[in-house]
Amino acid sequence: MMDLSAEKIIKNYSNLKSSRQDFDSLYQKLHNYFYVEDANITEKKNKGSELHALLDSTSLDCADVLAAGLSNYLTPDSAKWLFLEHPNRELRDRPEVKNWMQDVTDEVLLTLSRSNFYNQMPIFYKASGVYGTAALFCEKDLYDGVRFYNIPIEKLYLTEDARERPNEFYIKFEYTAEQALSRFGDRCSQEIKDCYAAGQNEDKKFNFICYFGKRMERDPDKMNKENMPIRMVWVDEKTRNIMHEDGFRSMPCVAHRFYKRSQVVYGYSPAMKAIPYVRMANTISDTMLRAAMKQADPAIALPDDAFLGTPNFNPRAINYYQRGMLNPKDEIFPIGNFGNPHIAIEHLQYYQQQIRDIMFYNTFQAFSELTKQMTVPEVMERVSEKMVLLGPAVGRFMSDVLQPLIEKVVFVFYEENRLPRMPDVMLRDPEFEVKFVGRLVQAQRQSEVNNIVNAMAIAGQIAQLKPETIDKINTDEAVDEIFNITGVPTRILNPDAKVQETRQARAQAQAQEAQLAMAQSAAQTYKAAAEGERNVSASQPEG
């Protein structure tokens, strides 16, 4: 197969854009209800224009809480949320391998904290929760090591392979003449150069397509940019010329689909499920507002020969009535159905609660719902039950986004010789696995810890009837497994050799104590026997 030409890239982009029109219309509605500060998708507004206004802000609040909750519970900047380990169990338990993995983990977390990772991830989580699809781009950075960029949904188009994994990214960029010249230089078209020379920098934008995909024509023995496995191409949409081409060892873009439907490239989101309830909440809020306005500033009636036109019952409306017919005194008085805003409050609260449930608001606000004194295990169990609802989405966050991003960061360290010296035992098998231990992941796996603890408790009860039953349990393995699940640093555990040495010393001390106790018991027995013989001798008469 041949690599895609500029013509083919533009054609594929046009087809993808045309086939996504229904999604784009839905994305605009989601933007209006959940993500008003994001860029518009189908509507065009000038920068600095007033944001879309809602009468009920529940949807906006829920989208923010979902993004903040995922960020704090999955990738918190104030806690350790990942570690590396070797996939080979024999190598994994070796102290030098553990220390090397720990050093690399610390370097990864330090690099992420210095970069813009923790600024970009809340935006990424919110886009996924609202639009159902979010994408992130990772690249090397001269100062921070790596940099991350969110790709707006209105500029992103995807394809996926037979295993339903994103394999091609088409990203649209709009550049001014100055921006295009600063990025592509003399490769820019004459129109761009003329526009810049004429000083029309802000008046006109030029479209470019950035393509990421697998390179089909390459020499695997060469690792220059023309032979890297992943190909990046910049194409001028108007002239259909390749402006720049580069290569990567691994795909620099990652995408997350919150809910995945078979054979549908783009994902579905909690916000999509909540749209009907959001509409109802805003409609009820509008009705409540008009009812309150009628009560605060009702329509009035003025005396006249006859009513002119249809009565208007809107706030501050004026209606003329025939003298002496409605009011004998010909007074000005309020008329109409004033409404009762309090009746709609219960209905509004119902729809607001539906929105919160769908958007996992209560999942991340579990502690605020506690109304009685509860023990710590009870609280953690309740939080874990709520977190389980996020299981499928969290699994895709780890496998589709976080794991490839962390792997790319490690590969950047390798290319820049920033990795610590690898232990000799790893030279023939230099592999690693990324394990996640954020609070959300721990909550997902809390049931595993509970199962181990419950099994140990049951075994202890059985051992009271039959003590030898306890010999069936390998308590050391149980402790290691619990530490592995909860993500507690294994450095606080003593190595197996030290544990064995401590146990041997304890056994020797216990044996010595037993011998000493036996000796003391024998001495006491001998002493008692000797005293008994003396007493017997003293009690016998002399012959």
XYZ file of C-alpha atoms in Angstrom:
543
model
C 0.000 0.000 0.000
C 1.112 3.537 -0.740
C 1.117 6.460 1.663
C -1.745 8.911 1.277
C -1.132 11.777 -1.128
C -2.191 15.351 -0.421
C -5.173 14.894 -2.746
C -6.263 11.738 -0.914
C -5.887 13.383 2.498
C -8.091 16.317 1.452
C -10.661 13.965 -0.085
C -10.787 11.777 3.039
C -11.156 14.857 5.221
C -14.039 16.171 3.103
C -15.826 12.813 3.251
C -15.396 12.557 7.018
C -16.655 16.107 7.489
C -19.705 15.485 5.310
C -20.622 12.239 7.062
C -20.506 13.891 10.518
C -23.083 16.621 9.964
C -25.676 15.037 12.272
C -23.105 14.723 15.045
C -22.056 18.340 14.539
C -25.641 19.531 15.011
C -25.834 17.510 18.215
C -22.450 18.857 19.360
C -23.760 22.420 19.001
C -26.751 21.627 21.226
C -24.452 20.030 23.784
C -22.258 23.120 23.633
C -25.247 25.386 24.322
C -26.403 23.381 27.338
C -23.209 22.017 28.912
C -20.056 23.713 27.589
C -20.855 27.325 26.722
C -17.249 28.489 27.145
C -16.034 26.101 24.447
C -15.861 27.042 20.763
C -19.067 26.829 18.719
C -19.381 23.942 16.283
C -21.904 25.008 13.657
C -22.791 28.520 14.798
C -20.452 31.404 14.062
C -19.861 34.067 16.704
C -17.224 36.716 17.072
C -14.614 36.397 19.770
C -15.733 38.064 22.978
C -19.429 37.618 22.204
C -21.820 36.898 25.054
C -21.984 33.219 25.958
C -25.161 31.217 25.481
C -27.491 31.934 28.430
C -29.510 29.293 30.280
C -32.367 29.730 32.737
C -31.251 26.654 34.708
C -27.535 26.117 35.328
C -27.738 22.502 36.530
C -26.261 21.158 33.288
C -23.310 23.569 33.424
C -22.617 22.689 37.048
C -22.804 18.945 36.373
C -20.361 19.153 33.456
C -17.849 21.027 35.633
C -18.214 18.567 38.524
C -17.757 15.583 36.195
C -14.557 17.071 34.746
C -13.177 18.044 38.161
C -14.119 14.685 39.658
C -12.420 12.656 36.938
C -9.352 14.863 37.175
C -9.061 14.646 40.965
C -9.961 10.987 41.281
C -8.134 9.610 38.209
C -5.096 11.866 37.620
C -4.678 14.062 40.732
C -1.762 16.471 40.655
C -1.309 16.227 44.430
C -1.022 12.447 44.749
C 0.685 9.502 43.117
C -1.680 7.938 40.595
C 0.559 5.550 38.660
C 3.578 3.309 38.973
C 5.623 1.119 36.644
C 6.412 -2.542 37.092
C 7.961 -5.333 35.064
C 5.521 -7.782 33.458
C 7.776 -10.738 34.384
C 6.947 -11.763 37.952
C 10.447 -13.102 38.639
C 12.081 -9.817 37.606
C 9.348 -7.693 39.123
C 10.159 -8.780 42.676
C 13.895 -8.136 42.408
C 14.957 -5.091 44.486
C 17.074 -3.504 41.735
C 14.200 -3.765 39.261
C 11.722 -2.311 41.758
C 14.040 0.603 42.497
C 14.578 1.319 38.784
C 10.842 1.281 38.114
C 10.280 3.574 41.091
C 12.916 6.042 39.853
C 11.339 6.149 36.378
C 7.882 6.593 37.913
C 9.114 9.554 39.965
C 10.686 11.115 36.864
C 7.445 10.681 34.879
C 5.323 12.307 37.608
C 7.818 15.150 37.990
C 7.805 15.810 34.237
C 4.000 15.812 34.114
C 3.836 18.299 36.984
C 6.263 20.635 35.201
C 4.377 20.435 31.914
C 0.834 21.601 31.146
C -0.595 18.103 31.668
C -2.681 18.974 34.727
C -4.049 22.079 32.996
C -5.129 20.172 29.898
C -6.662 17.073 31.500
C -9.751 18.769 33.039
C -10.543 20.198 29.591
C -10.058 16.726 28.099
C -12.338 15.067 30.675
C -15.039 17.690 30.185
C -14.969 17.338 26.389
C -15.338 13.573 26.734
C -18.204 13.860 29.226
C -20.061 16.404 27.083
C -19.327 15.456 23.471
C -18.534 11.776 24.031
C -15.248 12.100 22.104
C -12.064 13.889 23.160
C -8.537 13.887 21.735
C -5.164 14.934 23.110
C -1.880 15.572 21.336
C 1.497 15.002 23.029
C 4.829 16.254 21.721
C 8.376 16.859 22.929
C 9.144 20.195 24.501
C 12.547 21.826 24.804
C 11.873 23.257 28.258
C 9.242 21.049 29.906
C 10.128 17.710 28.308
C 6.619 17.179 26.923
C 3.608 19.340 26.111
C -0.067 18.422 25.727
C -2.758 20.019 23.566
C -6.495 19.367 23.480
C -7.922 19.017 19.984
C -11.329 20.789 19.758
C -14.143 18.524 18.612
C -15.108 20.878 15.763
C -11.626 20.455 14.257
C -11.212 16.700 14.857
C -12.119 13.852 12.500
C -11.305 10.192 13.148
C -11.169 6.804 11.518
C -10.782 3.473 13.288
C -9.327 0.081 12.439
C -11.013 -3.333 12.465
C -10.530 -3.542 16.238
C -12.379 -0.232 16.636
C -9.286 1.670 17.734
C -8.617 5.200 16.388
C -5.902 4.871 13.753
C -6.124 8.093 11.718
C -6.561 11.689 12.848
C -7.536 14.559 10.543
C -7.248 17.937 12.290
C -8.265 21.252 10.744
C -6.286 24.425 11.511
C -7.068 28.003 10.521
C -4.007 30.237 10.271
C -3.559 33.878 9.428
C -0.971 34.719 6.776
C 1.552 35.558 9.481
C 0.929 32.305 11.356
C 1.198 30.239 8.169
C 4.487 31.906 7.200
C 5.905 31.412 10.704
C 5.172 27.674 10.544
C 5.793 26.782 6.888
C 8.008 29.594 5.572
C 8.654 29.695 1.845
C 6.456 26.636 1.263
C 3.399 28.877 1.661
C 1.407 29.747 -1.435
C 1.820 33.042 -3.243
C -1.636 34.097 -2.041
C -0.512 33.802 1.576
C 2.647 35.786 0.878
C 0.698 38.489 -0.932
C -1.869 38.678 1.863
C 0.873 39.153 4.442
C 2.654 41.761 2.291
C -0.608 43.702 1.894
C -1.106 43.834 5.678
C -4.281 41.723 5.593
C -3.117 39.521 8.423
C -6.306 39.443 10.534
C -8.806 39.756 7.694
C -8.362 36.354 6.104
C -7.748 32.820 7.381
C -6.200 29.921 5.474
C -7.165 26.299 6.100
C -4.647 23.506 6.648
C -5.199 19.813 7.402
C -2.842 17.984 9.754
C -2.944 14.220 9.200
C -1.669 11.471 11.529
C -1.643 7.833 10.449
C 0.486 4.744 9.900
C 3.264 5.004 7.363
C 2.931 2.336 4.679
C 6.181 2.915 2.796
C 9.154 2.771 5.147
C 12.487 1.077 5.768
C 12.287 -0.448 9.273
C 16.079 -0.428 9.522
C 16.117 3.369 9.351
C 14.634 5.566 12.062
C 14.741 8.992 10.425
C 11.502 10.966 10.165
C 10.784 9.595 6.674
C 10.809 6.034 8.036
C 9.083 6.408 11.392
C 6.052 4.126 11.920
C 3.680 7.102 12.357
C 3.384 9.740 9.657
C 2.394 13.381 10.156
C 1.545 15.514 7.105
C 0.484 19.175 6.826
C -1.575 19.931 3.699
C -2.783 23.276 2.328
C -6.506 22.677 1.750
C -6.733 25.160 -1.140
C -3.553 24.428 -3.111
C -3.503 20.733 -2.030
C 0.243 20.857 -1.508
C 2.154 19.089 1.261
C 3.575 21.846 3.463
C 5.499 19.728 5.954
C 6.031 16.045 6.784
C 7.348 14.437 9.938
C 7.379 11.076 11.729
C 6.960 9.576 15.197
C 7.825 6.267 16.857
C 4.316 6.019 18.283
C 1.012 7.767 17.673
C 1.222 11.215 19.351
C -2.587 11.579 19.437
C -4.932 9.700 21.738
C -8.730 9.699 21.723
C -11.336 8.694 24.286
C -14.929 7.687 23.638
C -16.985 7.875 26.861
C -19.569 5.350 25.660
C -18.672 3.261 22.627
C -21.246 1.929 20.199
C -20.175 -0.824 17.809
C -19.123 0.377 14.335
C -19.602 4.042 15.275
C -16.352 6.004 15.258
C -17.456 8.807 17.568
C -18.481 8.216 21.143
C -21.623 8.982 23.095
C -21.689 10.923 26.335
C -23.664 11.278 29.571
C -24.636 14.765 28.388
C -26.355 13.260 25.336
C -28.542 11.183 27.647
C -29.352 14.196 29.800
C -30.402 16.615 27.020
C -34.179 15.874 27.269
C -34.141 16.557 31.009
C -32.075 19.732 30.517
C -34.649 21.049 28.059
C -37.471 20.331 30.478
C -35.612 22.002 33.362
C -35.081 25.148 31.307
C -38.696 25.155 30.120
C -39.970 24.841 33.690
C -37.575 27.574 34.815
C -38.930 29.837 32.079
C -42.504 29.149 33.192
C -41.610 29.802 36.831
C -39.934 33.069 35.882
C -42.964 34.292 33.926
C -45.280 33.295 36.788
C -43.135 35.204 39.270
C -43.093 38.222 36.971
C -46.892 38.143 36.753
C -47.130 38.192 40.533
C -44.497 40.898 40.919
C -45.732 43.086 38.048
C -49.159 41.855 36.859
C -51.098 42.971 33.815
C -53.592 45.765 34.464
C -57.016 46.789 33.121
C -57.939 50.350 32.173
C -61.488 51.592 31.633
C -62.585 52.321 28.048
C -65.649 51.865 25.918
C -64.720 48.216 25.051
C -61.821 45.814 25.041
C -59.477 46.479 22.154
C -58.043 43.259 20.801
C -57.315 40.024 22.686
C -56.551 40.443 26.410
C -52.832 40.304 27.157
C -51.892 38.631 30.432
C -48.127 39.113 30.208
C -46.381 41.096 32.953
C -47.086 44.847 32.751
C -49.536 44.366 29.873
C -52.368 46.886 29.493
C -55.940 45.827 28.639
C -58.823 48.256 28.068
C -62.337 47.326 29.267
C -65.798 48.877 28.805
C -66.722 51.318 31.543
C -68.987 49.896 34.216
C -68.832 46.322 32.886
C -65.916 44.721 34.734
C -65.560 47.248 37.498
C -68.351 49.613 38.492
C -65.862 52.145 39.820
C -63.875 52.309 36.561
C -60.634 51.594 38.425
C -57.288 50.371 37.234
C -56.805 46.873 38.631
C -54.652 43.754 37.964
C -56.170 40.974 35.896
C -55.288 37.534 34.606
C -53.872 34.260 35.885
C -51.006 35.291 38.095
C -49.454 31.820 38.207
C -47.911 29.981 41.161
C -44.124 29.445 40.873
C -44.074 27.161 43.906
C -46.042 24.454 42.103
C -43.271 24.015 39.516
C -40.458 23.759 42.065
C -41.073 20.047 42.740
C -41.107 19.250 39.031
C -37.952 21.283 38.455
C -36.150 19.466 41.272
C -37.098 16.115 39.725
C -35.518 16.988 36.374
C -32.478 18.516 38.048
C -31.965 15.280 39.975
C -32.237 13.264 36.762
C -29.541 15.434 35.183
C -27.251 14.998 38.205
C -27.691 11.224 38.222
C -26.917 10.868 34.506
C -23.895 13.185 34.735
C -22.430 11.344 37.784
C -22.792 14.477 39.888
C -23.735 12.498 42.976
C -20.891 10.059 42.351
C -18.335 12.773 43.041
C -20.453 14.485 45.696
C -20.953 11.334 47.780
C -19.617 12.859 50.997
C -22.009 15.814 50.794
C -24.964 13.400 50.841
C -24.055 11.754 54.152
C -26.766 12.559 56.669
C -25.743 10.397 59.623
C -22.648 9.276 61.405
C -20.951 6.522 59.431
C -17.757 4.588 59.976
C -14.874 4.950 57.534
C -15.435 1.483 56.003
C -19.117 2.328 55.465
C -18.236 5.597 53.739
C -15.615 3.955 51.503
C -18.045 1.181 50.599
C -20.673 3.732 49.626
C -18.195 5.717 47.516
C -16.959 2.507 45.861
C -20.511 1.545 44.894
C -20.972 4.883 43.135
C -17.572 4.721 41.438
C -18.394 1.344 39.910
C -20.890 3.120 37.647
C -17.944 4.758 35.885
C -16.213 1.424 35.241
C -16.442 1.243 31.417
C -15.440 4.868 30.886
C -12.557 4.609 33.373
C -11.278 1.468 31.647
C -11.131 3.318 28.323
C -9.450 6.318 29.961
C -6.663 4.034 31.162
C -6.247 1.818 28.097
C -6.888 4.367 25.323
C -5.456 7.548 26.830
C -3.318 7.375 29.944
C -1.337 4.236 29.148
C -0.186 5.354 25.664
C 0.576 8.844 27.003
C 2.768 7.514 29.816
C 4.495 5.132 27.416
C 5.214 8.043 25.088
C 6.716 10.058 27.964
C 9.004 7.141 28.838
C 10.036 6.825 25.179
C 10.884 10.547 25.177
C 13.127 9.946 28.198
C 14.783 7.078 26.339
C 15.430 9.153 23.221
C 16.921 11.964 25.306
C 18.988 9.621 27.548
C 17.110 10.748 30.640
C 16.374 7.263 31.941
C 18.419 5.992 34.897
C 20.864 3.187 34.191
C 18.917 -0.014 33.628
C 19.734 -3.003 35.882
C 21.724 -5.753 34.192
C 18.927 -8.265 34.761
C 16.621 -6.103 32.589
C 18.943 -5.700 29.594
C 17.565 -8.787 27.875
C 13.961 -7.987 28.801
C 13.576 -4.169 29.010
C 9.792 -4.069 29.305
C 7.438 -2.263 31.655
C 3.757 -2.000 32.438
C 1.848 1.048 33.609
C -0.348 0.539 36.658
C -2.833 3.156 37.820
C -3.635 3.761 41.469
C -5.754 6.901 41.476
C -8.688 7.067 43.883
C -11.133 6.219 41.131
C -9.138 3.129 40.118
C -8.785 2.090 43.741
C -12.524 2.458 44.198
C -13.045 0.256 41.148
C -10.770 -2.413 42.673
C -11.926 -2.004 46.259
C -14.156 -5.042 45.835
C -11.026 -7.175 45.276
C -9.609 -6.029 48.629
C -12.965 -6.639 50.298
C -13.070 -10.172 48.876
C -9.586 -10.944 50.244
C -10.425 -9.528 53.685
C -13.738 -11.402 53.816
C -12.073 -14.661 52.772
C -9.402 -14.232 55.467
C -12.095 -13.545 58.074
C -14.032 -16.688 57.091
C -10.842 -18.754 57.194
C -10.139 -17.395 60.677
C -13.560 -18.499 61.871
C -13.009 -21.978 60.435
C -9.567 -22.128 62.068
C -11.209 -21.737 65.470
C -12.831 -25.127 64.896
C -9.924 -26.684 63.019
C -6.647 -24.763 63.623
C -4.684 -26.571 60.898
C -6.949 -24.911 58.295
C -4.878 -21.730 58.617
C -1.926 -23.574 57.069
C -3.763 -23.428 53.736
C -3.403 -19.620 53.507
C -0.272 -17.899 52.203
C -0.521 -14.705 54.220
C 2.556 -13.186 52.584
C 0.941 -13.432 49.152
C -2.277 -11.955 50.559
C -0.431 -8.918 51.933
C 1.463 -8.416 48.643
C -1.774 -8.610 46.660
C -3.542 -6.073 48.890
C -0.618 -3.652 48.598
C -0.611 -4.127 44.826
C -4.348 -3.439 44.511
C -4.357 -0.376 46.762
C -1.205 1.052 45.160
C 0.656 1.549 48.439
C 4.425 1.882 47.733
C 6.085 -1.488 48.123
C 9.150 0.193 49.615
C 7.499 0.052 53.029
C 7.436 -3.756 52.766
C 10.529 -5.632 53.864
C 12.244 -7.760 51.199
C 11.560 -11.494 51.360
C 15.154 -12.165 52.436
C 14.884 -9.777 55.374
C 11.499 -11.226 56.325
C 13.018 -14.716 56.321
C 15.977 -13.517 58.408
C 13.646 -11.861 60.929
C 11.529 -14.984 61.189
C 14.575 -17.182 61.709
C 15.854 -14.882 64.451
C 12.432 -14.896 66.062
C 12.282 -18.702 65.866
C 15.737 -19.004 67.441
C 14.778 -16.602 70.208
C 11.589 -18.527 70.824
C 13.543 -21.811 70.893
C 15.991 -20.352 73.403
C 13.139 -19.078 75.533
C 11.526 -22.516 75.380
C 14.808 -24.189 76.400
C 15.263 -21.704 79.211
C 11.695 -22.266 80.342
C 12.261 -26.037 80.248
C 15.486 -25.654 82.199
C 13.778 -23.458 84.781
C 10.923 -25.932 85.032
C 13.350 -28.864 85.435
C 15.295 -26.949 88.105
C 12.125 -26.193 89.981
C 11.068 -29.813 89.717
C 14.505 -30.985 90.958
C 14.408 -28.483 93.800
C 10.918 -29.565 94.808
C 11.952 -33.232 94.704
C 15.065 -32.530 96.784
C 13.069 -30.615 99.367
C 10.569 -33.431 99.460
C 13.288 -36.002 100.147
C 14.716 -33.839 102.944
C 11.304 -33.470 104.493
C 10.758 -37.218 104.346
C 14.162 -37.889 105.930
C 13.500 -35.369 108.689
C 10.146 -36.914 109.521
C 11.563 -40.453 109.999
C 12.656 -41.425 113.634
C 16.327 -42.036 114.246
C 17.246 -45.729 114.631
